[in-house]
């Protein structure tokens, strides 16, 4: 084992504090990365606080990881020491089932999917995430990162980026489609950038009137304050797709009503409570509701390459790691423009 340090919580009501722990030695297929930046995802907050059910503690959160490779195992072929690399939400899966072989490791059929943190690895030990100085990961789950983009803005692509890119690609969202992006936070602002890049007409649906100028600067064509009943009414039967990035309980019926014939509501946000829908809201216009979970490793690489080619990064506020508990409080108040990213030099 090798020594590592990071920030951890020890129970659901704890705040993040410095914590020393150990990582496994670099095995034949492993890559060791010295972490430069780690994005702060709302999923970190959900899990730190056991909002999705009991979490595993101590927990070092963080799954938007970028840094430089400092060591590779003897069987590693795809990476070399000194290269930039990224790690997202997954660090292992069976790599043998149909879904893994098809590049959809997030849906590993054999139950061997291992999340980057708040999980137990195949060695029986807990996994620890990116709010830390280094990480050791099987090469299959390591992504190549371009040196042409600012690294702090690349970190959020490893979760917020792929989670919004993947459903937009799956549903072939492009020119001629009207897309509503529900919630302008970390995921939402990436959804706007990608939907605009793919040629769709984009409307931001937000509870925060003060985000209108930002939404338009991000490339959105329209902005709707969802607390204003008149603005909401004007969007009845309007969208082909809604990408729902909201992290808290909200009124699904109100948004389903905005879908035109065969419109699709795509859930990527994961509020802690089960969702409630009135049957008639689905029957009318033959609407559908579906979900999407991050994206597989090949598609994550495709997304990173697309971003490098089109100069797309996340809009970030870089923070010292000692600010992390304040950052969480600000995220809960929808006060982040549009992703906090921890500068790991400050650890
Ligand atoms: P975030 O940065 O905090 O953004 C969430 C946004 O939702 C807020 O900025 C706010 O936007 C809106 N919102 C918050 N409370 C609301 C409410 N009560 N009603 C309506 N809108 C509300 O969070 P994030 O990091 O983007 O994550 C969003 C969600 O996606 C989380 O639940 C996270 O766990 C989940 N997630 C899922 C996946 C996946 O694979 N599916 C991957 C990553 C994250 P406005 O101010 O514009 O209203
Ligand atoms: Zn995430």
XYZ file of C-alpha atoms and ligand atoms in Angstrom:
396
model
C 0.000 0.000 0.000
C 1.125 3.586 -0.538
C 0.269 6.625 1.536
C -2.313 9.093 0.243
C -4.048 12.115 1.695
C -7.349 13.752 1.027
C -10.521 15.146 2.561
C -13.086 12.758 4.026
C -16.354 12.590 5.927
C -16.810 9.978 8.659
C -20.626 9.982 8.956
C -23.647 11.466 7.197
C -23.737 14.654 9.276
C -19.977 15.228 9.203
C -18.135 17.992 7.351
C -15.146 17.237 5.112
C -11.804 17.300 6.913
C -8.197 16.304 6.067
C -7.662 12.516 6.252
C -4.664 10.250 5.614
C -5.319 6.843 4.045
C -3.733 4.233 1.752
C -4.051 3.330 -1.910
C -3.170 -0.043 -3.410
C 0.240 -0.529 -5.022
C 0.337 -0.064 -8.798
C -0.525 -3.493 -10.259
C 0.383 -4.700 -13.797
C -2.750 -3.091 -15.336
C -2.827 0.007 -13.150
C -2.119 3.655 -13.768
C -1.205 6.031 -10.931
C -2.305 9.648 -11.360
C -1.170 12.674 -9.368
C -4.452 14.602 -9.178
C -4.329 18.240 -10.336
C -8.039 19.127 -10.170
C -11.253 17.460 -9.048
C -14.726 18.804 -9.854
C -17.455 18.952 -7.228
C -20.620 17.139 -8.366
C -23.987 17.289 -6.636
C -23.748 13.481 -6.442
C -20.883 14.061 -3.975
C -23.286 15.913 -1.679
C -26.039 13.277 -2.063
C -23.591 10.517 -1.080
C -21.689 12.395 1.642
C -25.064 12.941 3.346
C -26.412 9.390 2.666
C -29.308 10.922 0.698
C -29.495 7.882 -1.638
C -29.403 5.346 1.221
C -26.599 4.472 3.650
C -23.137 5.359 2.331
C -19.777 3.777 3.171
C -17.649 5.818 5.599
C -15.009 7.173 5.826
C -15.713 8.595 2.363
C -13.337 10.547 0.132
C -15.705 11.890 -2.569
C -14.840 13.109 -6.072
C -15.308 11.615 -9.546
C -14.284 14.416 -11.883
C -10.565 13.748 -11.756
C -7.753 15.062 -13.944
C -4.022 14.951 -13.422
C -0.704 13.631 -14.630
C 0.362 9.990 -14.771
C 3.249 9.277 -12.412
C 3.514 5.493 -12.743
C 2.202 2.716 -15.009
C 2.082 -1.046 -14.420
C 4.113 -3.529 -16.500
C 1.114 -4.538 -18.676
C -0.102 -0.991 -19.379
C -0.005 -0.249 -23.091
C -2.262 2.762 -23.562
C -0.549 5.232 -21.241
C 2.894 6.540 -20.355
C 4.305 8.335 -17.359
C 3.989 12.110 -17.749
C 0.739 12.079 -19.796
C -2.413 13.921 -18.747
C -5.276 11.636 -17.806
C -8.785 11.651 -16.394
C -10.975 9.373 -14.269
C -14.752 9.629 -13.979
C -17.400 7.802 -11.954
C -16.255 4.195 -12.558
C -12.992 2.395 -11.747
C -13.858 -1.249 -12.472
C -16.399 -3.641 -14.038
C -16.313 -7.272 -15.260
C -15.248 -6.232 -18.798
C -16.645 -9.550 -20.053
C -20.445 -9.211 -20.224
C -22.273 -7.919 -23.288
C -22.776 -4.439 -21.894
C -19.121 -4.061 -20.840
C -17.919 -5.392 -24.204
C -20.311 -3.000 -25.930
C -18.720 -0.071 -24.107
C -21.556 0.423 -21.605
C -19.621 -0.440 -18.463
C -22.033 1.649 -16.380
C -24.585 -1.109 -17.024
C -22.251 -4.059 -16.257
C -24.553 -7.090 -16.135
C -22.600 -9.128 -13.580
C -22.831 -6.665 -10.698
C -19.080 -6.008 -10.784
C -19.328 -2.306 -11.549
C -17.219 -0.379 -9.020
C -17.844 3.326 -8.486
C -14.866 5.627 -7.937
C -15.841 6.124 -4.289
C -18.541 4.945 -1.869
C -18.047 1.391 -3.191
C -16.083 -1.794 -2.505
C -13.426 -2.718 -5.063
C -12.663 -6.243 -6.321
C -9.927 -6.476 -3.643
C -12.653 -6.145 -1.003
C -11.432 -2.706 0.085
C -13.376 0.580 -0.104
C -12.703 2.881 -3.046
C -11.721 6.496 -2.377
C -12.330 9.357 -4.805
C -10.644 12.432 -6.168
C -10.617 14.881 -3.263
C -7.099 13.531 -2.756
C -3.533 13.813 -3.994
C -3.324 10.602 -6.054
C -5.333 7.660 -7.327
C -4.541 4.182 -8.722
C -6.926 2.949 -11.440
C -7.123 0.037 -13.905
C -6.037 1.395 -17.311
C -9.409 0.526 -18.897
C -11.063 3.226 -16.781
C -8.454 5.908 -17.478
C -9.211 8.519 -20.156
C -6.782 10.477 -22.327
C -6.962 14.217 -21.770
C -5.863 16.835 -24.301
C -3.149 19.290 -23.259
C -4.824 21.980 -25.409
C -7.630 22.798 -22.969
C -7.375 24.405 -19.496
C -7.204 21.414 -17.168
C -9.479 22.866 -14.463
C -12.285 23.223 -17.029
C -11.752 19.664 -18.277
C -12.265 18.004 -14.854
C -16.096 18.417 -14.840
C -16.323 16.801 -18.270
C -15.572 13.439 -16.580
C -19.051 13.434 -15.003
C -21.148 16.524 -15.827
C -19.848 16.396 -19.415
C -20.472 12.749 -20.244
C -23.783 12.626 -18.333
C -25.256 15.286 -20.617
C -23.383 14.379 -23.838
C -24.522 10.735 -23.733
C -28.343 11.192 -23.776
C -28.086 13.992 -26.346
C -26.199 11.576 -28.627
C -28.451 8.589 -27.853
C -31.556 10.579 -28.828
C -29.729 12.111 -31.829
C -30.602 15.610 -30.700
C -29.717 18.032 -33.462
C -30.889 20.878 -35.700
C -34.667 21.150 -35.790
C -35.156 19.909 -32.215
C -36.389 22.115 -29.413
C -34.621 21.201 -26.181
C -35.412 22.379 -22.667
C -32.544 22.211 -20.174
C -34.056 21.998 -16.717
C -31.763 23.416 -14.006
C -28.700 25.530 -14.802
C -26.022 24.024 -12.562
C -22.998 21.831 -13.309
C -24.826 19.343 -15.536
C -27.257 21.909 -16.916
C -24.637 24.311 -18.236
C -22.851 21.436 -20.009
C -26.182 20.281 -21.493
C -26.657 23.789 -22.911
C -23.170 23.811 -24.454
C -23.576 20.375 -26.065
C -27.171 20.869 -27.267
C -26.144 24.178 -28.873
C -23.060 22.531 -30.425
C -25.331 19.813 -31.884
C -27.547 22.470 -33.501
C -30.692 22.310 -31.345
C -32.813 25.272 -30.252
C -32.168 25.465 -26.502
C -34.314 26.937 -23.728
C -33.084 27.031 -20.132
C -35.804 26.285 -17.559
C -34.582 27.770 -14.287
C -35.780 28.713 -10.824
C -33.085 31.440 -10.721
C -34.035 34.627 -12.645
C -30.465 35.951 -12.166
C -29.052 33.222 -14.459
C -30.712 34.579 -17.626
C -27.724 36.518 -18.999
C -25.385 33.587 -18.317
C -27.756 31.180 -20.058
C -27.765 33.326 -23.194
C -23.960 33.694 -23.027
C -23.670 29.892 -22.827
C -25.528 29.810 -26.147
C -29.131 29.190 -25.049
C -31.739 30.811 -27.281
C -34.442 31.310 -24.639
C -34.797 31.458 -20.873
C -37.873 30.648 -18.791
C -38.246 31.423 -15.097
C -40.182 28.383 -13.935
C -41.633 30.200 -10.928
C -43.524 32.478 -13.359
C -46.782 30.705 -14.328
C -47.289 32.868 -17.416
C -43.818 32.054 -18.823
C -44.411 28.360 -18.103
C -47.810 28.409 -19.863
C -46.253 29.801 -23.031
C -44.148 26.634 -23.336
C -47.118 24.208 -23.278
C -46.618 21.419 -25.904
C -43.351 23.063 -27.004
C -40.294 20.815 -26.565
C -39.118 17.658 -28.309
C -36.828 16.878 -25.372
C -36.284 18.048 -21.816
C -32.990 17.208 -20.096
C -33.832 17.276 -16.395
C -30.738 17.974 -14.268
C -32.532 18.941 -11.062
C -31.064 17.556 -7.834
C -34.085 18.218 -5.577
C -37.762 17.124 -5.607
C -39.733 19.051 -8.261
C -43.017 19.063 -10.164
C -42.607 16.611 -13.074
C -46.167 17.194 -14.316
C -45.440 20.874 -14.894
C -42.517 20.024 -17.169
C -44.168 17.036 -18.924
C -46.882 19.456 -20.039
C -44.209 21.309 -22.029
C -43.558 18.282 -24.295
C -45.146 18.243 -27.766
C -46.224 14.992 -29.506
C -43.816 12.106 -28.771
C -41.694 14.406 -26.620
C -39.203 12.803 -24.226
C -38.337 13.866 -20.678
C -34.817 12.622 -19.895
C -33.975 12.416 -16.188
C -30.318 12.781 -15.322
C -30.820 14.527 -11.974
C -31.320 12.105 -9.067
C -33.467 13.684 -6.329
C -33.487 11.612 -3.134
C -37.294 11.076 -3.224
C -39.195 8.797 -5.669
C -40.767 10.813 -8.481
C -44.518 11.376 -8.922
C -46.225 11.666 -12.293
C -49.902 11.956 -13.224
C -50.843 9.339 -15.855
C -52.645 11.860 -18.068
C -49.435 13.884 -18.452
C -47.839 10.869 -20.153
C -50.897 9.865 -22.218
C -51.327 13.320 -23.678
C -49.089 13.749 -26.751
C -47.761 10.181 -26.194
C -44.988 11.555 -24.017
C -42.178 9.422 -22.582
C -40.033 9.728 -19.521
C -36.641 8.032 -19.358
C -33.281 8.299 -17.649
C -29.593 8.216 -18.420
C -26.593 7.199 -16.319
C -23.205 8.834 -17.051
C -21.819 7.133 -20.213
C -19.497 4.251 -21.081
C -15.732 4.563 -21.350
C -15.534 4.716 -25.196
C -18.220 7.405 -25.288
C -16.480 9.342 -22.511
C -13.307 9.374 -24.629
C -15.378 10.425 -27.679
C -16.845 13.301 -25.614
C -13.401 14.427 -24.395
C -12.097 14.377 -27.968
C -15.165 16.292 -29.175
C -14.535 18.925 -26.490
C -10.856 19.238 -27.444
C -11.849 19.641 -31.103
C -14.579 22.205 -30.410
C -12.864 23.996 -27.547
C -15.577 23.088 -25.018
C -14.848 23.136 -21.291
C -16.855 23.693 -18.139
C -17.229 27.200 -16.656
C -15.536 26.756 -13.315
C -14.852 28.467 -10.003
C -11.544 27.031 -8.818
C -11.417 26.662 -5.035
C -8.971 25.686 -2.315
C -9.856 22.340 -0.776
C -10.389 23.995 2.619
C -13.376 25.827 1.042
C -15.192 22.578 0.183
C -17.811 22.695 2.962
C -18.755 26.274 1.996
C -18.900 25.193 -1.641
C -21.456 22.489 -0.726
C -23.642 25.056 1.069
C -23.513 27.348 -1.963
C -24.453 24.481 -4.322
C -27.506 23.706 -2.207
C -28.519 27.363 -2.661
C -28.027 27.073 -6.465
C -25.125 29.503 -6.147
C -22.436 28.025 -8.395
C -21.283 29.335 -11.772
C -21.228 26.649 -12.903
C -18.933 24.068 -11.345
C -16.657 24.220 -8.328
C -13.312 22.593 -9.052
C -10.779 21.870 -6.320
C -7.175 22.862 -7.013
C -5.371 19.896 -5.475
C -2.171 21.920 -4.937
C -4.038 23.400 -1.967
C -4.329 20.014 -0.230
P -26.045 21.423 -9.307
O -24.825 22.017 -9.916
O -26.329 21.682 -7.880
O -27.287 21.895 -10.217
C -28.608 21.522 -9.958
C -29.535 22.639 -10.466
O -30.881 22.206 -10.296
C -29.444 23.922 -9.674
O -28.423 24.775 -10.098
C -30.810 24.556 -9.935
O -30.801 25.240 -11.180
C -31.710 23.337 -10.100
N -32.511 23.108 -8.885
C -32.066 22.876 -7.637
N -33.095 22.696 -6.797
C -34.214 22.802 -7.539
C -35.613 22.685 -7.263
N -36.060 22.423 -6.021
N -36.499 22.842 -8.287
C -36.061 23.097 -9.528
N -34.750 23.224 -9.848
C -33.858 23.080 -8.871
O -26.041 19.846 -9.467
P -25.318 18.928 -10.582
O -23.958 18.588 -10.104
O -25.523 19.519 -11.910
O -26.170 17.573 -10.436
C -27.547 17.586 -10.733
C -28.167 16.231 -10.424
O -27.667 15.260 -11.350
C -27.840 15.669 -9.031
O -28.989 15.030 -8.524
C -26.767 14.640 -9.326
O -26.694 13.630 -8.356
C -27.242 14.108 -10.641
N -26.227 13.425 -11.453
C -26.631 12.366 -12.193
C -25.740 11.712 -13.019
C -26.213 10.584 -13.880
O -25.408 9.750 -14.280
N -27.473 10.544 -14.238
C -24.407 12.124 -13.060
C -24.027 13.227 -12.307
C -24.943 13.879 -11.511
P -31.587 26.653 -11.359
O -30.929 27.599 -10.417
O -31.342 26.960 -12.787
O -33.024 26.376 -11.050
Zn -21.025 13.411 -10.823
